[in-house]
Amino acid sequence: MKKLKKTLIYLFLSIATIISIYPFFWMIVSMTNKSVDVTQGRQLPGTYLFENLRKLFDQVDMVTALTNSAIIAILSTVFTLFIASLAGYGFQMYRSKGKDIVFNILLLSMMIPFASIMIPLYRLFGRISQTAPIIGIDTLAAAFLPTITTAFFIFFFRQNTKMFPKDLIEAGRIDGLSEIGIFFRIFVPTMKTTYAAAAIIAFMNSWNNFLWPLVVLQSPSKQTIPLLISNLGSSYSPDYGMIMSAITIATLPTALVFFFMQKHFVAGMMGSVKG
């Protein structure tokens, strides 16, 4: 009975693995074929890889789109980690009468869909453009600033902070460290797995963000990689081999980030669940 159960588990996991990997296989194979081969469902590698890449970099400014996405994703990740970790640390470590009420209201904000605040947010940045054009409409700053304070990451850091030993904080105070010194010199190094897990999620969310950059970025020179791929697919006769090449290139940064930080990601997520 145990052997049958184990066989069924491995069979289920094998099927799940194939289902998960197949889209990536099809994407990579498609980037080596002509557009007509892709539409016909060809599942074998072709000989048009370099031609598809050449057409991609000749017809669109792929380097600029990748650079814009990288700038937005990196800055968004850094600011998100800094602000959310400070907020989560504060909610957990300091006492206040209205702390739980504020935190519950913050969690309720997660139920509000982004589409419902998109227009007010656009009008806000329109007004900001009049006084501070550097962070107004059609700037990279406007594309990532609304994403740096999210209830999810504050909740994530607070849950992980519950596992942080308070004795270390008391020891830091006895040694004469300030509260901000305790945060940067004790808390941050100790919670590196939590930061790694949050960094992966924040980076992937920002890299793949489509709706808000579509609204706020108007110049072709400011478009991100999701916008570029969307424009490629919306042409009258899309070249699917070239589109798959662009999608494969766009997937590489997030795949590499997760690959190199996966151990920390698992440890950080487990810490959040245990908290």
One Martini backbone bead per residue (centre of mass of N, CA, C, O) as a GRO file, in nm:
protein
  275
    1MET     BB    1   0.059   0.063  -0.021
    2LYS     BB    2   0.301   0.252   0.004
    3LYS     BB    3   0.406   0.209  -0.285
    4LEU     BB    4   0.152   0.317  -0.428
    5LYS     BB    5   0.153   0.596  -0.300
    6LYS     BB    6   0.434   0.678  -0.401
    7THR     BB    7   0.373   0.644  -0.703
    8LEU     BB    8   0.142   0.855  -0.717
    9ILE     BB    9   0.308   1.094  -0.628
   10TYR     BB   10   0.519   1.085  -0.857
   11LEU     BB   11   0.313   1.105  -1.086
   12PHE     BB   12   0.195   1.378  -1.009
   13LEU     BB   13   0.466   1.538  -1.009
   14SER     BB   14   0.537   1.478  -1.305
   15ILE     BB   15   0.290   1.611  -1.433
   16ALA     BB   16   0.331   1.892  -1.303
   17THR     BB   17   0.610   1.941  -1.429
   18ILE     BB   18   0.528   1.926  -1.727
   19ILE     BB   19   0.316   2.153  -1.716
   20SER     BB   20   0.524   2.373  -1.618
   21ILE     BB   21   0.750   2.337  -1.854
   22TYR     BB   22   0.614   2.351  -2.135
   23PRO     BB   23   0.593   2.660  -2.190
   24PHE     BB   24   0.904   2.694  -2.203
   25PHE     BB   25   0.956   2.501  -2.430
   26TRP     BB   26   0.772   2.641  -2.640
   27MET     BB   27   0.914   2.914  -2.633
   28ILE     BB   28   1.199   2.820  -2.722
   29VAL     BB   29   1.115   2.676  -2.983
   30SER     BB   30   0.967   2.923  -3.119
   31MET     BB   31   1.232   3.107  -3.144
   32THR     BB   32   1.338   2.892  -3.389
   33ASN     BB   33   1.091   2.980  -3.559
   34LYS     BB   34   0.860   3.052  -3.763
   35SER     BB   35   0.556   3.189  -3.761
   36VAL     BB   36   0.409   2.958  -3.916
   37ASP     BB   37   0.512   2.730  -3.726
   38VAL     BB   38   0.377   2.830  -3.469
   39THR     BB   39   0.077   2.829  -3.573
   40GLN     BB   40   0.110   2.505  -3.641
   41GLY     BB   41   0.262   2.365  -3.383
   42ARG     BB   42   0.558   2.340  -3.362
   43GLN     BB   43   0.788   2.111  -3.153
   44LEU     BB   44   1.053   2.181  -3.306
   45PRO     BB   45   1.348   2.281  -3.369
   46GLY     BB   46   1.500   2.534  -3.546
   47THR     BB   47   1.683   2.789  -3.776
   48TYR     BB   48   1.565   3.103  -3.663
   49LEU     BB   49   1.701   3.241  -3.423
   50PHE     BB   50   1.892   3.471  -3.539
   51GLU     BB   51   1.674   3.602  -3.713
   52ASN     BB   52   1.481   3.680  -3.483
   53LEU     BB   53   1.689   3.851  -3.326
   54ARG     BB   54   1.755   4.050  -3.551
   55LYS     BB   55   1.467   4.161  -3.591
   56LEU     BB   56   1.420   4.256  -3.304
   57PHE     BB   57   1.671   4.465  -3.287
   58ASP     BB   58   1.585   4.623  -3.552
   59GLN     BB   59   1.269   4.704  -3.487
   60VAL     BB   60   1.346   4.732  -3.179
   61ASP     BB   61   1.415   4.877  -2.851
   62MET     BB   62   1.532   4.653  -2.639
   63VAL     BB   63   1.743   4.789  -2.457
   64THR     BB   64   1.565   5.017  -2.344
   65ALA     BB   65   1.345   4.837  -2.220
   66LEU     BB   66   1.534   4.681  -2.030
   67THR     BB   67   1.642   4.927  -1.880
   68ASN     BB   68   1.374   5.034  -1.771
   69SER     BB   69   1.294   4.778  -1.617
   70ALA     BB   70   1.545   4.766  -1.435
   71ILE     BB   71   1.514   5.037  -1.295
   72ILE     BB   72   1.232   4.993  -1.180
   73ALA     BB   73   1.281   4.723  -1.031
   74ILE     BB   74   1.518   4.806  -0.847
   75LEU     BB   75   1.394   5.056  -0.709
   76SER     BB   76   1.139   4.919  -0.608
   77THR     BB   77   1.279   4.706  -0.433
   78VAL     BB   78   1.444   4.888  -0.245
   79PHE     BB   79   1.207   5.063  -0.134
   80THR     BB   80   1.029   4.832  -0.037
   81LEU     BB   81   1.224   4.709   0.171
   82PHE     BB   82   1.264   4.960   0.343
   83ILE     BB   83   0.967   5.040   0.414
   84ALA     BB   84   0.841   4.763   0.494
   85SER     BB   85   1.047   4.688   0.719
   86LEU     BB   86   0.999   4.930   0.898
   87ALA     BB   87   0.696   4.886   0.938
   88GLY     BB   88   0.700   4.593   1.041
   89TYR     BB   89   0.887   4.649   1.281
   90GLY     BB   90   0.710   4.863   1.419
   91PHE     BB   91   0.446   4.696   1.457
   92GLN     BB   92   0.595   4.472   1.642
   93MET     BB   93   0.802   4.637   1.855
   94TYR     BB   94   0.584   4.860   1.910
   95ARG     BB   95   0.382   5.038   2.123
   96SER     BB   96   0.021   5.090   2.060
   97LYS     BB   97  -0.309   5.154   2.064
   98GLY     BB   98  -0.351   5.193   1.726
   99LYS     BB   99  -0.192   4.969   1.574
  100ASP     BB  100  -0.405   4.748   1.499
  101ILE     BB  101  -0.598   4.929   1.348
  102VAL     BB  102  -0.404   5.024   1.128
  103PHE     BB  103  -0.330   4.740   1.027
  104ASN     BB  104  -0.618   4.653   0.945
  105ILE     BB  105  -0.658   4.876   0.739
  106LEU     BB  106  -0.420   4.793   0.565
  107LEU     BB  107  -0.535   4.511   0.493
  108LEU     BB  108  -0.798   4.614   0.357
  109SER     BB  109  -0.647   4.746   0.109
  110MET     BB  110  -0.608   4.466  -0.043
  111MET     BB  111  -0.919   4.469  -0.156
  112ILE     BB  112  -0.833   4.692  -0.347
  113PRO     BB  113  -0.837   4.753  -0.662
  114PHE     BB  114  -0.632   4.912  -0.881
  115ALA     BB  115  -0.847   5.015  -1.090
  116SER     BB  116  -0.996   5.209  -0.875
  117ILE     BB  117  -0.711   5.401  -0.840
  118MET     BB  118  -0.591   5.488  -1.117
  119ILE     BB  119  -0.718   5.762  -1.180
  120PRO     BB  120  -0.640   5.919  -0.923
  121LEU     BB  121  -0.338   5.862  -0.962
  122TYR     BB  122  -0.308   6.008  -1.232
  123ARG     BB  123  -0.400   6.287  -1.130
  124LEU     BB  124  -0.179   6.318  -0.922
  125PHE     BB  125   0.061   6.306  -1.130
  126GLY     BB  126  -0.040   6.547  -1.293
  127ARG     BB  127   0.009   6.753  -1.063
  128ILE     BB  128   0.306   6.688  -1.013
  129SER     BB  129   0.407   6.778  -1.299
  130GLN     BB  130   0.378   7.093  -1.235
  131THR     BB  131   0.610   7.083  -0.991
  132ALA     BB  132   0.745   6.769  -1.057
  133PRO     BB  133   0.851   6.639  -1.348
  134ILE     BB  134   1.053   6.405  -1.252
  135ILE     BB  135   0.769   6.250  -1.113
  136GLY     BB  136   0.580   6.238  -1.343
  137ILE     BB  137   0.452   6.204  -1.620
  138ASP     BB  138   0.658   6.013  -1.811
  139THR     BB  139   0.817   5.853  -1.580
  140LEU     BB  140   0.992   5.621  -1.403
  141ALA     BB  141   0.901   5.710  -1.122
  142ALA     BB  142   0.591   5.680  -1.173
  143ALA     BB  143   0.610   5.360  -1.218
  144PHE     BB  144   0.721   5.291  -0.898
  145LEU     BB  145   0.602   5.455  -0.655
  146PRO     BB  146   0.319   5.298  -0.607
  147THR     BB  147   0.490   5.012  -0.524
  148ILE     BB  148   0.652   5.074  -0.236
  149THR     BB  149   0.356   5.059  -0.081
  150THR     BB  150   0.255   4.757   0.060
  151ALA     BB  151   0.068   4.551   0.257
  152PHE     BB  152   0.203   4.281   0.205
  153PHE     BB  153   0.500   4.353   0.295
  154ILE     BB  154   0.431   4.446   0.576
  155PHE     BB  155   0.310   4.177   0.662
  156PHE     BB  156   0.555   4.002   0.599
  157PHE     BB  157   0.753   4.144   0.800
  158ARG     BB  158   0.587   4.109   1.057
  159GLN     BB  159   0.578   3.799   1.062
  160ASN     BB  160   0.894   3.768   1.073
  161THR     BB  161   0.944   3.948   1.332
  162LYS     BB  162   0.823   3.745   1.541
  163MET     BB  163   1.105   3.570   1.528
  164PHE     BB  164   1.257   3.789   1.657
  165PRO     BB  165   1.484   3.842   1.899
  166LYS     BB  166   1.457   4.064   2.168
  167ASP     BB  167   1.736   4.035   2.304
  168LEU     BB  168   1.895   4.188   2.083
  169ILE     BB  169   1.770   4.463   2.137
  170GLU     BB  170   1.852   4.490   2.433
  171ALA     BB  171   2.156   4.462   2.378
  172GLY     BB  172   2.177   4.713   2.197
  173ARG     BB  173   2.084   4.919   2.413
  174ILE     BB  174   2.308   4.857   2.616
  175ASP     BB  175   2.538   4.935   2.394
  176GLY     BB  176   2.407   5.220   2.261
  177LEU     BB  177   2.204   5.186   2.050
  178SER     BB  178   2.004   5.291   1.834
  179GLU     BB  179   1.715   5.224   1.677
  180ILE     BB  180   1.837   5.247   1.390
  181GLY     BB  181   2.088   5.075   1.457
  182ILE     BB  182   1.939   4.814   1.523
  183PHE     BB  183   1.812   4.776   1.250
  184PHE     BB  184   2.080   4.781   1.066
  185ARG     BB  185   2.286   4.598   1.260
  186ILE     BB  186   2.069   4.355   1.337
  187PHE     BB  187   1.810   4.300   1.175
  188VAL     BB  188   1.898   4.289   0.878
  189PRO     BB  189   2.118   4.058   0.893
  190THR     BB  190   1.923   3.845   1.026
  191MET     BB  191   1.685   3.897   0.781
  192LYS     BB  192   1.790   3.802   0.489
  193THR     BB  193   1.575   3.594   0.395
  194THR     BB  194   1.340   3.790   0.392
  195TYR     BB  195   1.463   3.988   0.188
  196ALA     BB  196   1.495   3.785  -0.042
  197ALA     BB  197   1.199   3.707  -0.077
  198ALA     BB  198   1.094   3.998  -0.122
  199ALA     BB  199   1.276   4.065  -0.365
  200ILE     BB  200   1.162   3.862  -0.563
  201ILE     BB  201   0.868   3.957  -0.563
  202ALA     BB  202   0.918   4.258  -0.629
  203PHE     BB  203   1.072   4.219  -0.893
  204MET     BB  204   0.858   4.054  -1.048
  205ASN     BB  205   0.626   4.257  -1.027
  206SER     BB  206   0.775   4.494  -1.166
  207TRP     BB  207   0.867   4.357  -1.432
  208ASN     BB  208   0.548   4.262  -1.501
  209ASN     BB  209   0.432   4.529  -1.515
  210PHE     BB  210   0.155   4.689  -1.707
  211LEU     BB  211  -0.081   4.888  -1.645
  212TRP     BB  212   0.061   5.143  -1.524
  213PRO     BB  213   0.274   5.193  -1.748
  214LEU     BB  214   0.058   5.224  -1.973
  215VAL     BB  215  -0.056   5.492  -1.847
  216VAL     BB  216   0.217   5.670  -1.765
  217LEU     BB  217   0.366   5.576  -2.030
  218GLN     BB  218   0.411   5.757  -2.351
  219SER     BB  219   0.691   5.709  -2.444
  220PRO     BB  220   0.885   5.500  -2.629
  221SER     BB  221   1.152   5.549  -2.447
  222LYS     BB  222   0.977   5.438  -2.170
  223GLN     BB  223   0.930   5.158  -2.228
  224THR     BB  224   0.869   4.844  -2.140
  225ILE     BB  225   0.877   4.510  -2.195
  226PRO     BB  226   0.567   4.456  -2.183
  227LEU     BB  227   0.495   4.681  -2.387
  228LEU     BB  228   0.660   4.578  -2.625
  229ILE     BB  229   0.521   4.301  -2.651
  230SER     BB  230   0.238   4.413  -2.695
  231ASN     BB  231   0.308   4.563  -2.961
  232LEU     BB  232   0.392   4.312  -3.121
  233GLY     BB  233   0.100   4.163  -3.085
  234SER     BB  234  -0.077   4.423  -3.221
  235SER     BB  235  -0.026   4.370  -3.495
  236TYR     BB  236  -0.145   4.271  -3.796
  237SER     BB  237   0.133   4.076  -3.840
  238PRO     BB  238   0.262   3.878  -3.632
  239ASP     BB  239   0.581   3.771  -3.512
  240TYR     BB  240   0.618   3.489  -3.324
  241GLY     BB  241   0.921   3.442  -3.319
  242MET     BB  242   0.992   3.728  -3.213
  243ILE     BB  243   0.812   3.725  -2.962
  244MET     BB  244   0.948   3.476  -2.826
  245SER     BB  245   1.221   3.612  -2.800
  246ALA     BB  246   1.128   3.842  -2.614
  247ILE     BB  247   1.012   3.663  -2.388
  248THR     BB  248   1.272   3.511  -2.320
  249ILE     BB  249   1.440   3.759  -2.243
  250ALA     BB  250   1.232   3.862  -2.021
  251THR     BB  251   1.264   3.595  -1.836
  252LEU     BB  252   1.563   3.578  -1.740
  253PRO     BB  253   1.590   3.770  -1.492
  254THR     BB  254   1.382   3.627  -1.304
  255ALA     BB  255   1.511   3.346  -1.320
  256LEU     BB  256   1.789   3.427  -1.201
  257VAL     BB  257   1.697   3.543  -0.935
  258PHE     BB  258   1.561   3.282  -0.833
  259PHE     BB  259   1.798   3.083  -0.865
  260PHE     BB  260   2.006   3.243  -0.665
  261MET     BB  261   1.750   3.278  -0.424
  262GLN     BB  262   1.583   3.017  -0.341
  263LYS     BB  263   1.676   2.946  -0.055
  264HIS     BB  264   1.591   3.217   0.074
  265PHE     BB  265   1.298   3.203  -0.014
  266VAL     BB  266   1.210   2.955   0.145
  267ALA     BB  267   1.298   3.058   0.425
  268GLY     BB  268   1.126   3.319   0.422
  269MET     BB  269   0.846   3.184   0.382
  270MET     BB  270   0.854   3.001   0.633
  271GLY     BB  271   0.873   3.234   0.833
  272SER     BB  272   0.596   3.358   0.765
  273VAL     BB  273   0.424   3.111   0.844
  274LYS     BB  274   0.526   3.073   1.138
  275GLY     BB  275   0.444   3.371   1.229
   0.00000   0.00000   0.00000
